[in-house]
XYZ file of C-alpha atoms in Angstrom:
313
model
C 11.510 36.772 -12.165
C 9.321 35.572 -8.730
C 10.411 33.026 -7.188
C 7.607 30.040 -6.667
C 5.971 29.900 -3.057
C 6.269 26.565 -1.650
C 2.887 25.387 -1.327
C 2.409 22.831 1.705
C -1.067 21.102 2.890
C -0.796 20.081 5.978
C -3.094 17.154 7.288
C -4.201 16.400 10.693
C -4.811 13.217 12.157
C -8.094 12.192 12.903
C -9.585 8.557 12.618
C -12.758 8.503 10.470
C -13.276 11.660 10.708
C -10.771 11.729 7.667
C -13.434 12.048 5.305
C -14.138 15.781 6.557
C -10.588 16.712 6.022
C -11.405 14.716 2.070
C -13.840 17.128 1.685
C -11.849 20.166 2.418
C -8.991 18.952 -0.079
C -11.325 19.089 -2.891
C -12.390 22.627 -2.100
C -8.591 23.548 -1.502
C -7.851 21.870 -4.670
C -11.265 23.694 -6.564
C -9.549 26.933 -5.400
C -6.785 26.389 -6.954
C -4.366 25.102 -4.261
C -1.917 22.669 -5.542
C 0.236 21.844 -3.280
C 4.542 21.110 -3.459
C 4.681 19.125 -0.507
C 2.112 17.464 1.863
C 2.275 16.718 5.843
C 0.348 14.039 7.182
C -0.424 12.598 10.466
C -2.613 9.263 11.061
C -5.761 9.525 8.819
C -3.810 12.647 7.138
C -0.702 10.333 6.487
C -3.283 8.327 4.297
C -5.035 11.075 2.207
C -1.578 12.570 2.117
C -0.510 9.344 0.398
C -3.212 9.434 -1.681
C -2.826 12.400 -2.830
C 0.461 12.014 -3.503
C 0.050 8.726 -5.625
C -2.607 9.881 -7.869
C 0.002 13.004 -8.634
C 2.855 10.416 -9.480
C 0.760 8.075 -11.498
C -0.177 11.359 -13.062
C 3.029 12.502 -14.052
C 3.597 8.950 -16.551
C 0.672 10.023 -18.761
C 0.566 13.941 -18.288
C 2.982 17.199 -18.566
C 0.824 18.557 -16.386
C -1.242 17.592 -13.091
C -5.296 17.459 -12.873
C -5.460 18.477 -9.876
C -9.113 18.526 -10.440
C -9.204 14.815 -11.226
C -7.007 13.867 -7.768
C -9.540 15.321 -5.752
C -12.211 13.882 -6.905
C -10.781 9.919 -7.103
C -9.903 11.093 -3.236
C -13.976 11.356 -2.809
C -14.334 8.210 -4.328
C -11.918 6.608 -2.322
C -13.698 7.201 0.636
C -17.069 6.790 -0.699
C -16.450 3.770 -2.332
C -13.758 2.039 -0.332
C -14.107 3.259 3.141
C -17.902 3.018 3.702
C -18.387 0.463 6.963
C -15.948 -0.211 9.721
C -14.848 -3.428 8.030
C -13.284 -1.778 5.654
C -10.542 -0.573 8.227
C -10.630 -3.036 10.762
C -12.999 -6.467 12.284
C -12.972 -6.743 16.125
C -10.885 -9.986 17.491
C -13.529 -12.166 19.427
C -13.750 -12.150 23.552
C -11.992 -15.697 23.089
C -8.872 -14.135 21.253
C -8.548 -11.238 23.394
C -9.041 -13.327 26.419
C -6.407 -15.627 25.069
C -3.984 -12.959 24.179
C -4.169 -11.068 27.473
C -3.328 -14.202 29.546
C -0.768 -15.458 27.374
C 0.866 -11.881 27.364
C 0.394 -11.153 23.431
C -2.417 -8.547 23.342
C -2.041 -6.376 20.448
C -4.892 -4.087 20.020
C -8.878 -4.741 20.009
C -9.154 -4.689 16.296
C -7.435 -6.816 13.630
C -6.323 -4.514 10.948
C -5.705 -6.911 8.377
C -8.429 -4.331 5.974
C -6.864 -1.491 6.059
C -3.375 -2.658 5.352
C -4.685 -4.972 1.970
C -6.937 -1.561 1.119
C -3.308 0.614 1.161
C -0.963 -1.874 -0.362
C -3.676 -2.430 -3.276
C -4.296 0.866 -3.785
C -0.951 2.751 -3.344
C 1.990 1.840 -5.781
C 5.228 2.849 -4.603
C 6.767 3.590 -7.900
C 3.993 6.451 -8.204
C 5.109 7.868 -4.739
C 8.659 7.873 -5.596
C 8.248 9.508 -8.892
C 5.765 12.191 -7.823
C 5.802 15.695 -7.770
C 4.534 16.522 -5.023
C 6.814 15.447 -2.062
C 5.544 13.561 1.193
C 6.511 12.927 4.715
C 4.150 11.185 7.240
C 5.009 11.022 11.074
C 4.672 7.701 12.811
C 5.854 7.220 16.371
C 8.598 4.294 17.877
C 7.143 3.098 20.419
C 10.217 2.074 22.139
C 12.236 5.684 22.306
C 9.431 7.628 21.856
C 10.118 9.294 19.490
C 8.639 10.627 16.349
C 9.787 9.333 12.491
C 8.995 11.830 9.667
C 9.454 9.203 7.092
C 9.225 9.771 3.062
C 8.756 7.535 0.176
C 12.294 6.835 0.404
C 12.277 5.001 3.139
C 12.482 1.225 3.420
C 8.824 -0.122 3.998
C 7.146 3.037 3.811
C 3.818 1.907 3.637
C 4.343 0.223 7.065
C 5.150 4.066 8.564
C 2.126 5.203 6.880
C -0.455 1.652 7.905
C 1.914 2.876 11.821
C 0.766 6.648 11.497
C -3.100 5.616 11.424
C -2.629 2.958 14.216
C -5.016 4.095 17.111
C -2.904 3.643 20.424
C -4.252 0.062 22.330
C -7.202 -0.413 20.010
C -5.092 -0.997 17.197
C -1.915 -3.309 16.641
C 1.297 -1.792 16.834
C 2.852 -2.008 12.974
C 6.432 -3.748 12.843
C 8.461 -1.824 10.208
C 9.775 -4.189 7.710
C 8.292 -6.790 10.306
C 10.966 -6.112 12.743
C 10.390 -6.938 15.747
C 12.504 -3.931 17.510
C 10.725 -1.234 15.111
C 7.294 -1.302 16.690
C 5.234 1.898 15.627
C 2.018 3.481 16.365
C -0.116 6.779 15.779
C 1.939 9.600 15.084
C -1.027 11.902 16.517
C 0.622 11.232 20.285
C 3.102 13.522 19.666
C 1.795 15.741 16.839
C -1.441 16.254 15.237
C -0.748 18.699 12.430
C 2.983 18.751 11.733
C 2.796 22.767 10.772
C 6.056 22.901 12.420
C 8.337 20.497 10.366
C 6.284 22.299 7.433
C 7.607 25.620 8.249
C 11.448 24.274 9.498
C 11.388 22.787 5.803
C 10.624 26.563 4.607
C 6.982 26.333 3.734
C 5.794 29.734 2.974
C 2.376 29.035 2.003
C 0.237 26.234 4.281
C -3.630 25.380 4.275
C -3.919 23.219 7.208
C -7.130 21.387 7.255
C -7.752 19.608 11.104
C -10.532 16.870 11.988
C -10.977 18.861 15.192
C -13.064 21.804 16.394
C -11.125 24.216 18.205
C -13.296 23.676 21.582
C -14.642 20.107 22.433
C -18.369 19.751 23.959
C -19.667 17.805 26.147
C -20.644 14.582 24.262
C -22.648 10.484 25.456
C -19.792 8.574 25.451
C -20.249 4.675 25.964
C -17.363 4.254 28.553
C -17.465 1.065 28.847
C -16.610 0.230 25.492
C -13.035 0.678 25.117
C -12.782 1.427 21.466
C -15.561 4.782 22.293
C -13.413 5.207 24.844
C -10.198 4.877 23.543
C -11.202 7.702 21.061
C -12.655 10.000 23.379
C -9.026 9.697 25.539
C -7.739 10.610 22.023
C -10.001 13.278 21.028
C -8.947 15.161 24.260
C -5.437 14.510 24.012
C -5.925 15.549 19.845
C -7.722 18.234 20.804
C -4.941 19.906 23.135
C -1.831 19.475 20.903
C -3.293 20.524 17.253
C -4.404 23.499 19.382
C -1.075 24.338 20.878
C 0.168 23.563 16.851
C -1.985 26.083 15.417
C -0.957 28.504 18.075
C 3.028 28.444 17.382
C 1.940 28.465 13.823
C 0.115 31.750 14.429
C 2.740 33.043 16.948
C 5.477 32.758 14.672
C 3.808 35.679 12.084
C 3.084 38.152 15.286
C 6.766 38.062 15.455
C 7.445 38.253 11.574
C 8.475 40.824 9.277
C 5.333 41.990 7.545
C 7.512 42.497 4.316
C 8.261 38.594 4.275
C 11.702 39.318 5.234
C 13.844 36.395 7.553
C 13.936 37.598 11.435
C 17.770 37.917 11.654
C 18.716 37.461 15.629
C 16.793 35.971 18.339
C 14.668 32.940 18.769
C 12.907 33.345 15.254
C 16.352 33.593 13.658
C 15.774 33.075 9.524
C 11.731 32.423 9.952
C 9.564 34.297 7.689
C 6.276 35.174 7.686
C 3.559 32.788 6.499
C 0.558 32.546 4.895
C -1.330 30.698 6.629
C -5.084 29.010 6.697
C -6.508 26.761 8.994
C -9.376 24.988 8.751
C -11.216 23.048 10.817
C -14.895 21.829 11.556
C -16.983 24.308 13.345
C -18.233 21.726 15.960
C -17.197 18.233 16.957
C -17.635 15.359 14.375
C -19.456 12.353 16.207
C -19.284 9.362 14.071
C -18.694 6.225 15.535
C -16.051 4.279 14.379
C -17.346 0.916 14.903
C -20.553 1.990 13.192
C -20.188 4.417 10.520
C -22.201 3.928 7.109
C -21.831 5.567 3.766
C -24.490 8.388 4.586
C -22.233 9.145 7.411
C -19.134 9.194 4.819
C -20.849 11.582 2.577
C -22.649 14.002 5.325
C -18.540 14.170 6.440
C -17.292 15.123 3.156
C -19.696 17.509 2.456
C -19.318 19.266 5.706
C -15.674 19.295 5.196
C -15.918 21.002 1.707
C -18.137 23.339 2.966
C -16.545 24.252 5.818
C -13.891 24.943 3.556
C -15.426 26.802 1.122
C -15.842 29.030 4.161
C -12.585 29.365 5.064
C -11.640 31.310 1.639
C -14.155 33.929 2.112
C-alpha cells in the first residue's frame, strides 16, 4: 500500500501582483495538483485563504473536492472583486496625514477599511475550520519581531491574515483581536515563501509559485511618491529573501538521498528529498498599485497561468 505524498503549495507574498500567482494556481490545479496543505505569505496568505474556504464550503455539499471549480471562483475573485485600487485600500487626505503625524498617530498612507470588509464578507470561518486542506499564514509582531504562523484555529484569524497583506508604513498595522499590544504587519519582512516551515512540517511534494523574477531590472520609479516607493524598498528587500528561500529549498535535495530516504546524522538529520517546483514570472511585474485596472488584472493572470503552464514542461 503507498503511502500519500503530502502535497503543499506554497504562496509568496507579493502585493497586486497576486493575481499572477492566481493564474498559476489554476494551471497547478488544471494539472492536477491538489494540494494537503497551503503556505501563504501577504497576498499568498489571501489566495491561500481562499483557496482554502472554497475547499471547506466544498466539503458540506460534496464527497469529493472540484478542484476545478476552486480555481476558477479564485479568477473570479480577482477579476471581479479586486479590479481598481479601491477595492484594497483609499488614500487618507494630506489633512489626515498631516494631522496624524503631528499628533503622533500616523498609521499608514492608506485606509484599509476595503480590503478588510472584502475578506470578512467573503471568507467564512466555519468553512476554514472544517476544510480539508490545512492552512497557516505568517504575519509578523511588530513589537518582538517575530514571525506568527497562525492557522484557522487561532483566535481572530482573519486579523493575522488582513496583518500578513499589510504593506510596512503604507498600510496600518492590524491589532489582533483589536489589542492594542498585538500590533502586526506583512509577514513578507521576514519570509516571502515559507518553503521552510513547509518542509519542517514534512512536505514532500511543493509547487511554489513567487510574484518575483529571480533578477530585478532596472525600472522608472516615482520616488517621490512614497507608496511607489515604499514598494520598490519592498520589491528589493522581496526580491533578496524569496531568493535565499528558494536556494535552501534547493540545497536541501543536493544533500538528499536520491532514494527519498531521511539523512540520518548531521545538519540534515531526518530531511528527505523533495520534489520540488518553483515558479515564478520570467521578468518583473510593473503594475502600479495605486492605479491598476481590470485589463491589468487579467494580462496578470494570464501571464501567471502561462508561465505556469511552462513550468510543467
Amino acid at each position: 500500500m503507498s503511502t500519500q505524498i503530502k502535497k503543499a503549495l506554497v504562496l509568496s507574498g507579493g502585493s497586486i501582483k497576486g493575481a499572477f500567482q492566481a493564474g498559476a494556481i489554476n494551471a497547478v490545479i488544471e494539472k492536477g495538483f491538489k494540494p494537503d496543505f497551503i503556505y501563504g505569505i501577504s497576498v499568498g496568505s489571501l489566495n491561500g485563504t481562499f483557496i482554502t474556504h472554497e475547499a471547506g464550503l466544498q466539503k458540506k455539499a460534496f464527497e469529493e473536492l472540484d478542484w476545478l471549480t476552486i480555481a476558477s471562483n479564485l479568477k473570479k475573485f480577482w477579476i471581479e472583486r479586486i479590479n481598481s485600487p479601491e477595492c484594497i485600500a483609499v488614500k487618507k487626505s494630506k489633512i489626515k496625514l498631516g494631522l496624524d503625524v503631528l499628533f503622533s498617530k500616523f498609521d499608514g498612507f492608506l485606509d484599509t477599511k476595503p480590503i478588510q470588509e472584502l475578506v470578512k464578507e467573503v471568507i467564512n470561518m466555519d468553512y476554514l475550520l472544517n476544510s480539508p486542506v490545512k492552512l497557516s499564514v505568517g504575519a509578523v509582531n511588530i513589537g518582538d519581531g517575530l514571525i506568527t504562523y497562525a492557522n484557522p484555529s487561532f483566535p481572530n484569524f482573519l486579523d493575522y491574515v488582513l496583518a500578513s497583506t499589510a504593506i510596512p508604513v503604507t498600510m496600518p498595522l492590524v491589532r489582533i483581536g483589536g489589542n492594542e499590544s498585538q500590533l502586526f504587519t506583512d509577514g513578507g519582512i521576514r519570509d516571502v515563501a515559507p518553503l521552510k516551515k513547509a518542509i519542517k512540517n514534512g512536505a514532500e511534494e511543493i509547487i511554489c509559485i513567487c510574484c518575483q523574477p529571480e533578477n530585478l531590472v532596472g525600472e522608472m520609479i516615482n520616488y517621490k511618491s512614497i507608496l511607489s516607493f515604499s514598494e520598490r524598498i519592498m520589491d528589493i528587500v522581496v526580491n533578496e529573501t524569496v531568493n535565499n528561500d528558494i536556494e535552501w529549498a534547493r540545497y536541501i535535495n543536493d544533500y538528499t538521498p536520491v532514494d527519498g530516504s531521511p539523512v540520518t546524522e548531521g545538519a540534515f538529520a531526518g530531511y528527505r528529498r523533495i520534489k520540488l517546483t518553483i515558479i515564478r514570472p520570467p521578468r518583473p511585474i510593473n503594475v502600479n498599485i495605486e492605479d491598476f485596472t481590470t485589463k491589468e488584472i487579467l494580462e496578470m493572470f494570464a501571464s501567471g497561468y502561462y508561465t505556469a503552464l511552462e513550468s510543467f514542461k
